[in-house]
PDB file of C-alpha atoms in Angstrom:
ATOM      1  CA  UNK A 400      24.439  27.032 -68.561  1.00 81.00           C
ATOM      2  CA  UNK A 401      27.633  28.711 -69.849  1.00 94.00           C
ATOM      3  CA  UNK A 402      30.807  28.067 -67.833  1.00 94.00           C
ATOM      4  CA  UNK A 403      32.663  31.497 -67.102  1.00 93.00           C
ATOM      5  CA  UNK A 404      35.232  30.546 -64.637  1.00 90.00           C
ATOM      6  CA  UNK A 405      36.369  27.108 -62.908  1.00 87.00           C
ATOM      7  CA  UNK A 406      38.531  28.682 -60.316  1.00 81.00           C
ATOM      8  CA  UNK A 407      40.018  27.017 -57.068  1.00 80.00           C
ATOM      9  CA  UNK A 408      36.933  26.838 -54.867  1.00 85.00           C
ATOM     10  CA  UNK A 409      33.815  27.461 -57.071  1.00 90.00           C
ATOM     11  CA  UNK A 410      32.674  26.992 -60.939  1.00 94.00           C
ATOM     12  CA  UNK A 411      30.323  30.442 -62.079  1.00 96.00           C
ATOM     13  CA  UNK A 412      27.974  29.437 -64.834  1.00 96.00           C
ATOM     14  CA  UNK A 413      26.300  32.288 -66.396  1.00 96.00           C
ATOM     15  CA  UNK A 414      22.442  31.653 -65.948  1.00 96.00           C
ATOM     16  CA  UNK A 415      20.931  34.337 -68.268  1.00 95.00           C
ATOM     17  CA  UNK A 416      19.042  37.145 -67.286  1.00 95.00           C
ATOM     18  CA  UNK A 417      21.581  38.497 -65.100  1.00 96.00           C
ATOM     19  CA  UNK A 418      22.330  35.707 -62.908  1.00 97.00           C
ATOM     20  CA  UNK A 419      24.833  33.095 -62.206  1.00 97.00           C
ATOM     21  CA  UNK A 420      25.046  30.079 -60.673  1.00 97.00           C
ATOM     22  CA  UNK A 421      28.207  29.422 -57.924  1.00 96.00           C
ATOM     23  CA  UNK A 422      28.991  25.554 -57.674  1.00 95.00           C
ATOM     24  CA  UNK A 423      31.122  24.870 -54.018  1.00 93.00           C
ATOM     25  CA  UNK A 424      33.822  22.349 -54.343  1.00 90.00           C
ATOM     26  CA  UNK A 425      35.533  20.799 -51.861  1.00 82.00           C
ATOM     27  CA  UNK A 426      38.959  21.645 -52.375  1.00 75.00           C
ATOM     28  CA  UNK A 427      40.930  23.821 -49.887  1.00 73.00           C
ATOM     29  CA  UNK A 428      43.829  26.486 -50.522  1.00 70.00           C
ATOM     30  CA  UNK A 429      47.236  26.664 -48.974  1.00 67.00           C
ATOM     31  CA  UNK A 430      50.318  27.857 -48.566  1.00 63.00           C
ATOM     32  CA  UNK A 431      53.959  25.655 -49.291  1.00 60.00           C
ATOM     33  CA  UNK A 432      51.201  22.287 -48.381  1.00 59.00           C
ATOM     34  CA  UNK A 433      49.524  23.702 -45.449  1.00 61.00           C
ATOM     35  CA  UNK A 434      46.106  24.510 -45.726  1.00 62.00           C
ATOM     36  CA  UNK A 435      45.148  28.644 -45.464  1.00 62.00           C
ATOM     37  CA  UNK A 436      42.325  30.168 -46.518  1.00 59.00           C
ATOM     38  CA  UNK A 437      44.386  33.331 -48.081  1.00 59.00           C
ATOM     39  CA  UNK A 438      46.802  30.632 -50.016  1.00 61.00           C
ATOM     40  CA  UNK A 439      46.876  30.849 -53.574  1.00 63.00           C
ATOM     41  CA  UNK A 440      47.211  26.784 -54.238  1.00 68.00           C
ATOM     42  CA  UNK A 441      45.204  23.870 -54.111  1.00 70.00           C
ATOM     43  CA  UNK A 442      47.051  22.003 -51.617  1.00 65.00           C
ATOM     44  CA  UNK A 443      44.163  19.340 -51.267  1.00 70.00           C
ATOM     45  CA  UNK A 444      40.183  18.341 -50.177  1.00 80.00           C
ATOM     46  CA  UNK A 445      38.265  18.092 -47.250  1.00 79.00           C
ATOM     47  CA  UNK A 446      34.927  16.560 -47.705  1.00 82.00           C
ATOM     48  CA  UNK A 447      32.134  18.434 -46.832  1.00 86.00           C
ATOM     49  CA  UNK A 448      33.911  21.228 -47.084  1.00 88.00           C
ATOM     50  CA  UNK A 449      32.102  23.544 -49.867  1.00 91.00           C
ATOM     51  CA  UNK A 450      28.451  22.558 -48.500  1.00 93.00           C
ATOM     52  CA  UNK A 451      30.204  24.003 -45.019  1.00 93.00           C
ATOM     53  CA  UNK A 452      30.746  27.270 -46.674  1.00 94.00           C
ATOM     54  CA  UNK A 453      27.786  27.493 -49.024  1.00 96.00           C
ATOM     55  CA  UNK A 454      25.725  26.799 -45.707  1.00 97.00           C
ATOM     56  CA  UNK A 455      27.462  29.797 -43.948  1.00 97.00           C
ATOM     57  CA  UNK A 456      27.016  32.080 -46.864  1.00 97.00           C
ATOM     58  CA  UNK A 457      23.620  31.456 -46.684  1.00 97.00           C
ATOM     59  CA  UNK A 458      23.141  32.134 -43.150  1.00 98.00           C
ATOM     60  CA  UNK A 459      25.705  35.225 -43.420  1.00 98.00           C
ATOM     61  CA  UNK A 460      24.385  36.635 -46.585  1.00 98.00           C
ATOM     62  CA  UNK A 461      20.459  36.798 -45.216  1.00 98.00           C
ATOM     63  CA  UNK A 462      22.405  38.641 -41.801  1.00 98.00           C
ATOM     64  CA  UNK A 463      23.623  41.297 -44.216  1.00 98.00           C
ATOM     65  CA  UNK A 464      20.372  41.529 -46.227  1.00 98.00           C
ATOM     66  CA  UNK A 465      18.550  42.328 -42.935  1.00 98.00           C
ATOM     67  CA  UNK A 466      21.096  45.090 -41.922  1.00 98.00           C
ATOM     68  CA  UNK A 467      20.460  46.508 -45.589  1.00 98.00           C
ATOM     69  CA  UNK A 468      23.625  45.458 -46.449  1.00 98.00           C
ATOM     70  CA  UNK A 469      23.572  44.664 -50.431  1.00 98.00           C
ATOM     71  CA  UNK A 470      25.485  41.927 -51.696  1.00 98.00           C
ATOM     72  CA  UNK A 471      24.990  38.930 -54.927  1.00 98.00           C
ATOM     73  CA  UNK A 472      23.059  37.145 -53.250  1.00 98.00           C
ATOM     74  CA  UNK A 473      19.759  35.307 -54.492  1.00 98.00           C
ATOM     75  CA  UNK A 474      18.849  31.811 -53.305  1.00 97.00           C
ATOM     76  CA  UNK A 475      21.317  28.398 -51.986  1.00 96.00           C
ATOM     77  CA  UNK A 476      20.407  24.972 -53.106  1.00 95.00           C
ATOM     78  CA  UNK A 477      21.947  22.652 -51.222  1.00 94.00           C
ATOM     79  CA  UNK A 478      21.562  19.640 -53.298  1.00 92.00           C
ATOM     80  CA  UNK A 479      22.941  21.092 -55.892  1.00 91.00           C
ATOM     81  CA  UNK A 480      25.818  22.690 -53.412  1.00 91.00           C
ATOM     82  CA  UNK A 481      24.919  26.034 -55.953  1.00 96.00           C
ATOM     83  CA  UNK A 482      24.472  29.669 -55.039  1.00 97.00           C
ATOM     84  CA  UNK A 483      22.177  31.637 -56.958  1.00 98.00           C
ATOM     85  CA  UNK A 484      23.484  35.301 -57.524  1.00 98.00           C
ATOM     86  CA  UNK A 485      23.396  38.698 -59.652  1.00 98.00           C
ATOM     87  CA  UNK A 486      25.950  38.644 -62.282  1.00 97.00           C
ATOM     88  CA  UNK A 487      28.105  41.128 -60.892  1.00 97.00           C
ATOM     89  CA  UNK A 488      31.215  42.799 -63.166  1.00 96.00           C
ATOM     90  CA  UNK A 489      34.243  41.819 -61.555  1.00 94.00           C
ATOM     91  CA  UNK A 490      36.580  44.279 -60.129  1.00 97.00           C
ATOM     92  CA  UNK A 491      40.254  42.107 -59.286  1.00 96.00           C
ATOM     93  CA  UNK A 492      40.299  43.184 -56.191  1.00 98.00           C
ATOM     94  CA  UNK A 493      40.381  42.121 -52.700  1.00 97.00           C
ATOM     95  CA  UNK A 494      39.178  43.825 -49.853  1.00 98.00           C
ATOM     96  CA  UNK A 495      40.688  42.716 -46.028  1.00 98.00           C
ATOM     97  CA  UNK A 496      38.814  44.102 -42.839  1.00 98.00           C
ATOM     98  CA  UNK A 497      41.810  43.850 -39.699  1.00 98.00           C
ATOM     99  CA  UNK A 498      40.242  43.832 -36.641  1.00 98.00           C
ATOM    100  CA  UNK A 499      43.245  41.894 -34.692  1.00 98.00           C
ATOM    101  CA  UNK A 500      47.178  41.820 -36.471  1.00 98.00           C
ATOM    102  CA  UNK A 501      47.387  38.248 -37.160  1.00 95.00           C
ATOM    103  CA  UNK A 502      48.525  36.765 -40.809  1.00 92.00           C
ATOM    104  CA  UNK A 503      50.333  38.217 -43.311  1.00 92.00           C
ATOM    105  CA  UNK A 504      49.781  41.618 -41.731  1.00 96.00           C
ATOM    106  CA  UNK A 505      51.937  40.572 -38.960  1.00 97.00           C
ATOM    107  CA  UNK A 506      54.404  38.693 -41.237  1.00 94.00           C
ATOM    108  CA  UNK A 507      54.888  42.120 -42.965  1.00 96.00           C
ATOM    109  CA  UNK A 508      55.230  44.598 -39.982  1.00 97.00           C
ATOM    110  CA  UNK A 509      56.102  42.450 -37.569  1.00 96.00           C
ATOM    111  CA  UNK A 510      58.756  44.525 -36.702  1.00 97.00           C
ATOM    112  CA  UNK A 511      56.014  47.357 -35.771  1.00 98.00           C
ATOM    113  CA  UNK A 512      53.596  45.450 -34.307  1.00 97.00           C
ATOM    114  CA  UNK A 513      52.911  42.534 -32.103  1.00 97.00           C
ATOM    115  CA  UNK A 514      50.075  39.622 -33.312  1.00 97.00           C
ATOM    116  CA  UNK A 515      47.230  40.048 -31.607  1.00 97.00           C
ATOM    117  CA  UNK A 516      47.315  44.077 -31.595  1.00 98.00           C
ATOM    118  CA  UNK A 517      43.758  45.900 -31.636  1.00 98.00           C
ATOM    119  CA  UNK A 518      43.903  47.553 -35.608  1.00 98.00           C
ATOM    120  CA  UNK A 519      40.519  49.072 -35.458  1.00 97.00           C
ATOM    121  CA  UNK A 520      38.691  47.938 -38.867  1.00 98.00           C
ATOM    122  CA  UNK A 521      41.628  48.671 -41.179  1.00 98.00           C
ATOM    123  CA  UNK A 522      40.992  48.053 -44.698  1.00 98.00           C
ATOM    124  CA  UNK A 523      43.140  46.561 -46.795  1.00 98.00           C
ATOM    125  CA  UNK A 524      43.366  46.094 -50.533  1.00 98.00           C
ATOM    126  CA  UNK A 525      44.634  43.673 -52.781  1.00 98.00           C
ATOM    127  CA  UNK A 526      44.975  42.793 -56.146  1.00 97.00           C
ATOM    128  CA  UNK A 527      43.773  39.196 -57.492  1.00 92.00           C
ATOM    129  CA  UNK A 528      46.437  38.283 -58.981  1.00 92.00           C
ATOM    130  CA  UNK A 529      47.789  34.707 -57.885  1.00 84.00           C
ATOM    131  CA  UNK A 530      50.821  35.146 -60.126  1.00 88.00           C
ATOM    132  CA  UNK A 531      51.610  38.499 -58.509  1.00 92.00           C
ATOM    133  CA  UNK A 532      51.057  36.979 -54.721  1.00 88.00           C
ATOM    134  CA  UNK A 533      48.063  39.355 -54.513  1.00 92.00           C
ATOM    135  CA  UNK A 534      50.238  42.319 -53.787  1.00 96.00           C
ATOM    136  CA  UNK A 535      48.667  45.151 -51.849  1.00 97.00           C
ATOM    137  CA  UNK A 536      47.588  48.234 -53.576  1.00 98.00           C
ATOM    138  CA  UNK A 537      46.394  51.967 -52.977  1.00 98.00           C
ATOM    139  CA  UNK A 538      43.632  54.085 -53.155  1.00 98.00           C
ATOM    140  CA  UNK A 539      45.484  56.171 -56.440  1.00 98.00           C
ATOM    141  CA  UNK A 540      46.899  53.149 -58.200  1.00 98.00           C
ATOM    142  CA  UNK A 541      43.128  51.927 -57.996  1.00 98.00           C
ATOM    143  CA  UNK A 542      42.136  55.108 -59.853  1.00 98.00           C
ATOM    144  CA  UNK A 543      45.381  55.622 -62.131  1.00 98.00           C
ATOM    145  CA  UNK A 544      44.047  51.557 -63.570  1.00 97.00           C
ATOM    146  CA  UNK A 545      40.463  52.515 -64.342  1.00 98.00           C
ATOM    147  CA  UNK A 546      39.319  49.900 -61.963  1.00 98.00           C
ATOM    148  CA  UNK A 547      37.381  52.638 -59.682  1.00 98.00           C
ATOM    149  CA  UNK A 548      37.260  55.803 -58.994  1.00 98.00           C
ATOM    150  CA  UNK A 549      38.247  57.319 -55.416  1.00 98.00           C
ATOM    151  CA  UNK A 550      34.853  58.208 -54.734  1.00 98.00           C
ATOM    152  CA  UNK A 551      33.930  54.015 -55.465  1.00 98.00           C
ATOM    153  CA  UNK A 552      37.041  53.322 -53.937  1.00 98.00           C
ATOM    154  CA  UNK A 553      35.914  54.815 -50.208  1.00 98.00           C
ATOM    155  CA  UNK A 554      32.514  53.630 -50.964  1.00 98.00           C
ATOM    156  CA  UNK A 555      33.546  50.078 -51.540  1.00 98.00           C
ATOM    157  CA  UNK A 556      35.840  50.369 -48.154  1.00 98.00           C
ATOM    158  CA  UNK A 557      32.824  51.696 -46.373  1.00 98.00           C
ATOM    159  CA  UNK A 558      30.349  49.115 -47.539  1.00 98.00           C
ATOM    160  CA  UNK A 559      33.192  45.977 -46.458  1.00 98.00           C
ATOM    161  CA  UNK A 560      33.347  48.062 -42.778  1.00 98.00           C
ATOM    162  CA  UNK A 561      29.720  47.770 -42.503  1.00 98.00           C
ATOM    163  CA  UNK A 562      29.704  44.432 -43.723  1.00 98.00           C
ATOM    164  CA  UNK A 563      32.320  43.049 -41.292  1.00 98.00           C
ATOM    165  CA  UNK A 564      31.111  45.006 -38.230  1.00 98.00           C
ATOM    166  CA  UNK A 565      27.768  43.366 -38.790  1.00 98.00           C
ATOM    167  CA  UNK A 566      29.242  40.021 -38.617  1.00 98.00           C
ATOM    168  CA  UNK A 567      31.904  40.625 -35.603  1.00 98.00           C
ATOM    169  CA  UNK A 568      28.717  41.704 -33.693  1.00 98.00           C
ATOM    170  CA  UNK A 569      26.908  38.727 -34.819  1.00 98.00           C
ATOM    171  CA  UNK A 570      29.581  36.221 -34.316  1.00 98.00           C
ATOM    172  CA  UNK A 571      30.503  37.886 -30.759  1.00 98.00           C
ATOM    173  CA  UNK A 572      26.823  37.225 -29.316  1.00 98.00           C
ATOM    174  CA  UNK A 573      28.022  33.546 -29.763  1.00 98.00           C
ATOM    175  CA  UNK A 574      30.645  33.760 -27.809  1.00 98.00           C
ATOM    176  CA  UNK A 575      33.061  34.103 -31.177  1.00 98.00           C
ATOM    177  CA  UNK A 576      35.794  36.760 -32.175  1.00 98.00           C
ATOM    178  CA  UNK A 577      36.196  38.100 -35.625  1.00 98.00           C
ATOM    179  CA  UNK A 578      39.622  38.780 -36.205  1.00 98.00           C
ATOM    180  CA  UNK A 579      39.539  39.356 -40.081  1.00 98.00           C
ATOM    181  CA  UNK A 580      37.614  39.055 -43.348  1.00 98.00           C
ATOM    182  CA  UNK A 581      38.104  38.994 -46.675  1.00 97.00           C
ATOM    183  CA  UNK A 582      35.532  40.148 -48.781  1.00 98.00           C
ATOM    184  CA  UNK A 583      35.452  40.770 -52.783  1.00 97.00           C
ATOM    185  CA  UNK A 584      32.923  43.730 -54.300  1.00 98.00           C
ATOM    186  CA  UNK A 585      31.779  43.739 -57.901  1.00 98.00           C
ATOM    187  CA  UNK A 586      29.379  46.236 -59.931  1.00 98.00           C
ATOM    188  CA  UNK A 587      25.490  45.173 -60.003  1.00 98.00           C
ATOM    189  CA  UNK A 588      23.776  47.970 -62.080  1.00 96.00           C
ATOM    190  CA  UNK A 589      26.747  50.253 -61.488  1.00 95.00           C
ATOM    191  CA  UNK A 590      25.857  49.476 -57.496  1.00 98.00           C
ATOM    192  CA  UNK A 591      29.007  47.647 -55.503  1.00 98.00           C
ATOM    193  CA  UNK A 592      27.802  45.006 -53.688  1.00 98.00           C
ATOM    194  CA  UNK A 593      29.826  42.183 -51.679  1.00 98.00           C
ATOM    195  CA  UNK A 594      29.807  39.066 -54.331  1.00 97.00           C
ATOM    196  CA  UNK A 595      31.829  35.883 -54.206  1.00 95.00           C
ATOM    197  CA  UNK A 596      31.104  33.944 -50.378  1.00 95.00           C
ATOM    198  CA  UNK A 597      31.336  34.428 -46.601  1.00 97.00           C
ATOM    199  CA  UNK A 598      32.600  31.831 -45.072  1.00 95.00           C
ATOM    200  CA  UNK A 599      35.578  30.579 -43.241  1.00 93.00           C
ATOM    201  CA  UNK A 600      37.215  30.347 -46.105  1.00 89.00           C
ATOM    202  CA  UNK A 601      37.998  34.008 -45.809  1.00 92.00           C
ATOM    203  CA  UNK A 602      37.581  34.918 -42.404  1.00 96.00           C
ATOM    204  CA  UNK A 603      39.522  34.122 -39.222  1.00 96.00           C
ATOM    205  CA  UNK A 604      37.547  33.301 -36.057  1.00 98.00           C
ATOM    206  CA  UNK A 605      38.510  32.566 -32.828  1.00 97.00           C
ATOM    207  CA  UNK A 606      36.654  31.075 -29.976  1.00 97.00           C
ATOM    208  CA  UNK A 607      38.664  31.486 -26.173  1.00 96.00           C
ATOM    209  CA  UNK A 608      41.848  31.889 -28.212  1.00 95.00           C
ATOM    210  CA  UNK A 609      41.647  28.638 -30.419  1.00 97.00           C
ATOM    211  CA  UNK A 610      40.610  28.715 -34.341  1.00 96.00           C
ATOM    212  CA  UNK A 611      36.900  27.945 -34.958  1.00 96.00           C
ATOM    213  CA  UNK A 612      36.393  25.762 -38.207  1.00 91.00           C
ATOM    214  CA  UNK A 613      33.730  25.519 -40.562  1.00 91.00           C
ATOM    215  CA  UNK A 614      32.514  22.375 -39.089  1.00 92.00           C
ATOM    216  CA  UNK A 615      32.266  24.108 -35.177  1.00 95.00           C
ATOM    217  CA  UNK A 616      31.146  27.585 -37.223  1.00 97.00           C
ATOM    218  CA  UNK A 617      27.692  25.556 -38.474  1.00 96.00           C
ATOM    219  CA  UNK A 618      27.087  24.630 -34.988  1.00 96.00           C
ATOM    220  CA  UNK A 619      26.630  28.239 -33.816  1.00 96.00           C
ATOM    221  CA  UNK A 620      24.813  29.363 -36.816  1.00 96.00           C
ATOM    222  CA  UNK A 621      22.415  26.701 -37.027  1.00 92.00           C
ATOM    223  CA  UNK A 622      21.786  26.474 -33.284  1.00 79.00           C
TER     224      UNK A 622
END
């Protein structure tokens, strides 16, 4: 295998024909030493905690796949905490589905809007760019960089919707609320598809009010 990337989270080795493998670590992200999935620091490790999220992604990916809902996704082996997936050509960006203001939505309008308040399925994007604080940016500037064209652009914001509504409806037959996700797309083929994980490590659930961790998450999806 051929090491590509040996990021915060995960190590990609390139498999070969057209795959990669995704190796889960344990370490968590933060912000200033507090631990947040949308910080851009390693502020420590929680064991158990990337065989938490590869388990989810399993059980979250295969919910997609029966909605018709295309993402990466191939096989999980858990012993070798690896995801199997389509090599997918990157894109840099981010893609945030707001159900609920909560975040750093609310820490940059709070002036407009109260946390909590009902935002519909807004889609936000983002730039990767840890450096750059993964700044938001629009539709044009997407365009003007050669990353996608508008037409991909409201493609790729439609295919995060779907992807998101299919797992607030899932989570909320469990008694759960989706309040956000984060989702990245790449290019399998020319197709976008939703790569990378889904997990809470990029979402933010909420069960009667209180945050649901990955640890209480596995005990709804595996019940």
């Amino acid at each position: 295998m051929q090491l590509i990337h040996d990021g915060k989270t995960k190590t990609i080795y390139d498999l070969g024909e057209g795959k990669v493998r995704i190796i889960f670590k344990d370490d968590v992200t933060g912000t200033a030493g507090a631990i947040d999935p949308g910080g851009n620091e390693v502020v420590g490790k929680v064991e158990g905690k990337g065989l938490a999220a590869l388990k989810q992604s399993r059980y979250f990916f295969q919910l997609l796949a029966g909605h018709q809902v295309p993402t990466h996704y191939i096989a999980i082996d858990l012993g070798e905490r690896a995801l199997t997936a389509h090599k997918a050509t990157w894109l840099g960006l981010e893609f945030i589905v707001r159900f609920k203001a909560y975040g750093s939505f609310v820490r940059r309008y709070g002036r407009y809007i109260k946390e909590g308040a009902d935002l519909g399925g807004l889609v936000e994007i983002t730039l990767k760019d840890d450096e750059r604080g993964d700044p938001l940016i629009v539709d044009q500037a997407i365009a003007a960089l050669g990353i996608l064209s508008l037409e991909q652009v409201q493609e790729a914001k439609a295919l995060v919707r779907r992807a998101a509504e299919t797992i607030r409806a899932d989570l909320a037959a469990k008694g759960l609320d989706l309040l956000d996700i984060k989702f990245e797309c790449g290019l399998v083929d020319g197709k976008l598809v939703i790569i990378d994980d889904v997990s809470t490590d990029n979402m933010r659930v909420t069960k009667d009010g209180r945050p649901v961790g990955p640890d209480e998450m596995l005990q709804y999806i595996e019940a």
